[in-house]
Amino acid sequence: MNRQPQTSAREIIVAEAIREVVSELRLVDVADYIAYIRLEHYANLSDIVESAAELYFMPGTLRFGHGGEVDVGWSGEPTVNLDLQLRPKGATIYFTLNMSALKAGVDIGYVALDDPSPDPAENTRYLASALQESRIRRTEPLDF
């Protein structure tokens, strides 16, 4: 697939938007991800993603997509790849979240806008704004 010039900027926007969710996803043991992905228990993965996202995004904004992969070998650290969808108002972003022990990354596959502009930079600004609007705003700190 040919990468578009605006893809890198959009991946940074998505990565920043889900940074806290990724921290929550890392609380799940990697063995659970391995089992759920290998056994195709995608409903469990969907529940994990929804639970991780519920503190940060409006319901339905971040969803598990249609699959995932794990790269586990005898040497090196495991890598978990989850297909996810971000659905802020007016847009859908299909991407893969790649997580390992010390780093995470985002690879955007496709961006669908309800009302796209002919200017890709304007569309990128819209995505950033839409993601910001879909976040849950807290007026008081959480008590745990």
PDB file of C-alpha atoms in Angstrom:
ATOM      1  CA  MET A   1       0.000   0.000   0.000  1.00  0.00           C
ATOM      2  CA  ASN A   2       1.262   3.465  -0.830  1.00  0.00           C
ATOM      3  CA  ARG A   3       1.504   5.755   2.175  1.00  0.00           C
ATOM      4  CA  GLN A   4       0.029   9.187   1.741  1.00  0.00           C
ATOM      5  CA  PRO A   5       2.109  12.218   2.786  1.00  0.00           C
ATOM      6  CA  GLN A   6      -0.338  13.086   5.600  1.00  0.00           C
ATOM      7  CA  THR A   7      -0.305   9.585   7.128  1.00  0.00           C
ATOM      8  CA  SER A   8       2.629  10.232   9.482  1.00  0.00           C
ATOM      9  CA  ALA A   9       1.004  13.360  10.914  1.00  0.00           C
ATOM     10  CA  ARG A  10      -2.255  11.471  11.423  1.00  0.00           C
ATOM     11  CA  GLU A  11      -0.472   8.574  13.125  1.00  0.00           C
ATOM     12  CA  ILE A  12       1.063  11.027  15.599  1.00  0.00           C
ATOM     13  CA  ILE A  13      -2.380  12.499  16.297  1.00  0.00           C
ATOM     14  CA  VAL A  14      -3.881   9.044  16.888  1.00  0.00           C
ATOM     15  CA  ALA A  15      -0.940   7.919  19.046  1.00  0.00           C
ATOM     16  CA  GLU A  16      -1.258  11.007  21.250  1.00  0.00           C
ATOM     17  CA  ALA A  17      -5.022  10.546  21.525  1.00  0.00           C
ATOM     18  CA  ILE A  18      -4.771   6.946  22.728  1.00  0.00           C
ATOM     19  CA  ARG A  19      -1.622   7.250  24.860  1.00  0.00           C
ATOM     20  CA  GLU A  20      -3.510   6.772  28.144  1.00  0.00           C
ATOM     21  CA  VAL A  21      -5.569   3.908  26.735  1.00  0.00           C
ATOM     22  CA  VAL A  22      -2.380   2.103  25.714  1.00  0.00           C
ATOM     23  CA  SER A  23      -1.172   2.390  29.307  1.00  0.00           C
ATOM     24  CA  GLU A  24      -4.402   0.704  30.408  1.00  0.00           C
ATOM     25  CA  LEU A  25      -4.040  -2.013  27.742  1.00  0.00           C
ATOM     26  CA  ARG A  26      -0.562  -2.792  29.046  1.00  0.00           C
ATOM     27  CA  LEU A  27      -2.050  -3.727  32.425  1.00  0.00           C
ATOM     28  CA  VAL A  28      -3.350  -6.905  30.800  1.00  0.00           C
ATOM     29  CA  ASP A  29      -0.901  -9.797  30.954  1.00  0.00           C
ATOM     30  CA  VAL A  30       0.702 -10.545  27.592  1.00  0.00           C
ATOM     31  CA  ALA A  31      -0.213 -14.230  28.050  1.00  0.00           C
ATOM     32  CA  ASP A  32      -3.895 -13.236  27.953  1.00  0.00           C
ATOM     33  CA  TYR A  33      -3.411 -11.416  24.657  1.00  0.00           C
ATOM     34  CA  ILE A  34      -1.572 -14.430  23.261  1.00  0.00           C
ATOM     35  CA  ALA A  35      -4.354 -16.797  24.300  1.00  0.00           C
ATOM     36  CA  TYR A  36      -7.233 -14.609  23.102  1.00  0.00           C
ATOM     37  CA  ILE A  37      -5.631 -13.941  19.733  1.00  0.00           C
ATOM     38  CA  ARG A  38      -4.468 -17.506  19.087  1.00  0.00           C
ATOM     39  CA  LEU A  39      -7.841 -18.946  20.146  1.00  0.00           C
ATOM     40  CA  GLU A  40      -9.725 -16.182  18.274  1.00  0.00           C
ATOM     41  CA  HIS A  41     -11.600 -15.049  21.386  1.00  0.00           C
ATOM     42  CA  TYR A  42     -12.179 -11.638  19.865  1.00  0.00           C
ATOM     43  CA  ALA A  43     -15.087 -10.771  22.165  1.00  0.00           C
ATOM     44  CA  ASN A  44     -12.651 -10.877  25.094  1.00  0.00           C
ATOM     45  CA  LEU A  45     -10.297  -8.514  23.254  1.00  0.00           C
ATOM     46  CA  SER A  46     -13.215  -6.227  22.468  1.00  0.00           C
ATOM     47  CA  ASP A  47     -14.130  -6.113  26.175  1.00  0.00           C
ATOM     48  CA  ILE A  48     -10.532  -5.291  27.117  1.00  0.00           C
ATOM     49  CA  VAL A  49     -10.360  -2.423  24.605  1.00  0.00           C
ATOM     50  CA  GLU A  50     -13.740  -1.014  25.647  1.00  0.00           C
ATOM     51  CA  SER A  51     -12.797  -1.185  29.336  1.00  0.00           C
ATOM     52  CA  ALA A  52      -9.476   0.554  28.707  1.00  0.00           C
ATOM     53  CA  ALA A  53     -11.125   3.289  26.652  1.00  0.00           C
ATOM     54  CA  GLU A  54     -14.116   4.046  28.863  1.00  0.00           C
ATOM     55  CA  LEU A  55     -12.221   6.409  31.167  1.00  0.00           C
ATOM     56  CA  TYR A  56     -10.907   8.525  28.313  1.00  0.00           C
ATOM     57  CA  PHE A  57     -13.341   8.471  25.386  1.00  0.00           C
ATOM     58  CA  MET A  58     -17.068   8.700  24.862  1.00  0.00           C
ATOM     59  CA  PRO A  59     -18.684   5.252  24.501  1.00  0.00           C
ATOM     60  CA  GLY A  60     -18.120   3.656  21.102  1.00  0.00           C
ATOM     61  CA  THR A  61     -15.258   5.961  20.112  1.00  0.00           C
ATOM     62  CA  LEU A  62     -12.499   3.344  20.360  1.00  0.00           C
ATOM     63  CA  ARG A  63     -13.346  -0.186  19.301  1.00  0.00           C
ATOM     64  CA  PHE A  64     -11.573  -3.439  18.667  1.00  0.00           C
ATOM     65  CA  GLY A  65     -11.479  -4.169  14.934  1.00  0.00           C
ATOM     66  CA  HIS A  66     -11.461  -7.576  13.353  1.00  0.00           C
ATOM     67  CA  GLY A  67      -8.332  -9.259  14.562  1.00  0.00           C
ATOM     68  CA  GLY A  68      -4.877  -9.154  15.929  1.00  0.00           C
ATOM     69  CA  GLU A  69      -1.520 -10.866  15.902  1.00  0.00           C
ATOM     70  CA  VAL A  70       1.125 -11.789  18.403  1.00  0.00           C
ATOM     71  CA  ASP A  71       4.779 -12.225  17.627  1.00  0.00           C
ATOM     72  CA  VAL A  72       6.215 -14.520  20.262  1.00  0.00           C
ATOM     73  CA  GLY A  73       9.465 -16.342  19.833  1.00  0.00           C
ATOM     74  CA  TRP A  74      12.177 -17.933  21.918  1.00  0.00           C
ATOM     75  CA  SER A  75      14.276 -14.816  21.608  1.00  0.00           C
ATOM     76  CA  GLY A  76      13.169 -11.239  21.843  1.00  0.00           C
ATOM     77  CA  GLU A  77      10.190  -9.652  23.458  1.00  0.00           C
ATOM     78  CA  PRO A  78       6.587 -10.427  22.522  1.00  0.00           C
ATOM     79  CA  THR A  79       4.743  -7.966  20.321  1.00  0.00           C
ATOM     80  CA  VAL A  80       0.958  -7.635  20.327  1.00  0.00           C
ATOM     81  CA  ASN A  81      -0.774  -6.085  17.304  1.00  0.00           C
ATOM     82  CA  LEU A  82      -4.447  -5.161  17.655  1.00  0.00           C
ATOM     83  CA  ASP A  83      -6.687  -3.938  14.846  1.00  0.00           C
ATOM     84  CA  LEU A  84      -8.615  -0.971  16.232  1.00  0.00           C
ATOM     85  CA  GLN A  85     -11.071   1.666  15.079  1.00  0.00           C
ATOM     86  CA  LEU A  86     -11.374   5.217  16.315  1.00  0.00           C
ATOM     87  CA  ARG A  87     -14.782   6.649  15.555  1.00  0.00           C
ATOM     88  CA  PRO A  88     -14.998  10.301  16.543  1.00  0.00           C
ATOM     89  CA  LYS A  89     -17.938  12.258  15.122  1.00  0.00           C
ATOM     90  CA  GLY A  90     -17.653  12.448  11.337  1.00  0.00           C
ATOM     91  CA  ALA A  91     -14.723  10.078  10.889  1.00  0.00           C
ATOM     92  CA  THR A  92     -13.520   6.503  11.199  1.00  0.00           C
ATOM     93  CA  ILE A  93      -9.830   5.683  11.526  1.00  0.00           C
ATOM     94  CA  TYR A  94      -8.801   2.078  10.948  1.00  0.00           C
ATOM     95  CA  PHE A  95      -5.399   1.337  12.426  1.00  0.00           C
ATOM     96  CA  THR A  96      -3.180  -1.249  14.064  1.00  0.00           C
ATOM     97  CA  LEU A  97      -1.771  -0.707  17.538  1.00  0.00           C
ATOM     98  CA  ASN A  98       1.615  -2.401  17.965  1.00  0.00           C
ATOM     99  CA  MET A  99       2.629  -2.940  21.597  1.00  0.00           C
ATOM    100  CA  SER A 100       5.758  -4.419  23.076  1.00  0.00           C
ATOM    101  CA  ALA A 101       7.259  -4.144  26.552  1.00  0.00           C
ATOM    102  CA  LEU A 102       8.884  -0.744  26.097  1.00  0.00           C
ATOM    103  CA  LYS A 103       7.229   0.861  23.084  1.00  0.00           C
ATOM    104  CA  ALA A 104       4.032   1.160  21.134  1.00  0.00           C
ATOM    105  CA  GLY A 105       3.188   2.393  17.671  1.00  0.00           C
ATOM    106  CA  VAL A 106       0.274   3.130  15.402  1.00  0.00           C
ATOM    107  CA  ASP A 107      -0.070   2.154  11.745  1.00  0.00           C
ATOM    108  CA  ILE A 108      -3.060   3.757  10.036  1.00  0.00           C
ATOM    109  CA  GLY A 109      -4.624   1.634   7.340  1.00  0.00           C
ATOM    110  CA  TYR A 110      -7.478   3.869   6.241  1.00  0.00           C
ATOM    111  CA  VAL A 111      -9.268   7.055   7.222  1.00  0.00           C
ATOM    112  CA  ALA A 112     -12.909   7.585   6.235  1.00  0.00           C
ATOM    113  CA  LEU A 113     -14.454  11.026   6.647  1.00  0.00           C
ATOM    114  CA  ASP A 114     -18.182  11.714   6.396  1.00  0.00           C
ATOM    115  CA  ASP A 115     -17.601  15.061   4.700  1.00  0.00           C
ATOM    116  CA  PRO A 116     -13.995  15.239   3.476  1.00  0.00           C
ATOM    117  CA  SER A 117     -12.338  18.433   2.306  1.00  0.00           C
ATOM    118  CA  PRO A 118     -10.296  18.429  -0.910  1.00  0.00           C
ATOM    119  CA  ASP A 119      -7.406  19.694   1.260  1.00  0.00           C
ATOM    120  CA  PRO A 120      -5.667  16.802   3.106  1.00  0.00           C
ATOM    121  CA  ALA A 121      -4.229  19.215   5.693  1.00  0.00           C
ATOM    122  CA  GLU A 122      -7.736  20.410   6.543  1.00  0.00           C
ATOM    123  CA  ASN A 123      -8.848  16.789   6.950  1.00  0.00           C
ATOM    124  CA  THR A 124      -5.926  16.156   9.296  1.00  0.00           C
ATOM    125  CA  ARG A 125      -6.880  19.192  11.397  1.00  0.00           C
ATOM    126  CA  TYR A 126     -10.468  17.926  11.462  1.00  0.00           C
ATOM    127  CA  LEU A 127      -9.313  14.519  12.755  1.00  0.00           C
ATOM    128  CA  ALA A 128      -7.328  16.149  15.557  1.00  0.00           C
ATOM    129  CA  SER A 129     -10.303  18.299  16.519  1.00  0.00           C
ATOM    130  CA  ALA A 130     -12.804  15.419  16.326  1.00  0.00           C
ATOM    131  CA  LEU A 131     -10.611  13.214  18.520  1.00  0.00           C
ATOM    132  CA  GLN A 132     -10.267  15.996  21.075  1.00  0.00           C
ATOM    133  CA  GLU A 133     -14.052  16.453  21.116  1.00  0.00           C
ATOM    134  CA  SER A 134     -14.624  12.728  21.685  1.00  0.00           C
ATOM    135  CA  ARG A 135     -12.530  12.691  24.874  1.00  0.00           C
ATOM    136  CA  ILE A 136     -14.217  12.646  28.259  1.00  0.00           C
ATOM    137  CA  ARG A 137     -13.633  15.872  30.116  1.00  0.00           C
ATOM    138  CA  ARG A 138     -13.283  15.707  33.854  1.00  0.00           C
ATOM    139  CA  THR A 139     -13.972  18.680  36.083  1.00  0.00           C
ATOM    140  CA  GLU A 140     -12.727  16.971  39.208  1.00  0.00           C
ATOM    141  CA  PRO A 141      -9.977  14.408  39.794  1.00  0.00           C
ATOM    142  CA  LEU A 142     -10.763  10.706  39.937  1.00  0.00           C
ATOM    143  CA  ASP A 143     -10.731   9.123  43.385  1.00  0.00           C
ATOM    144  CA  PHE A 144      -9.336   5.605  43.449  1.00  0.00           C
TER     145      PHE A 144
END
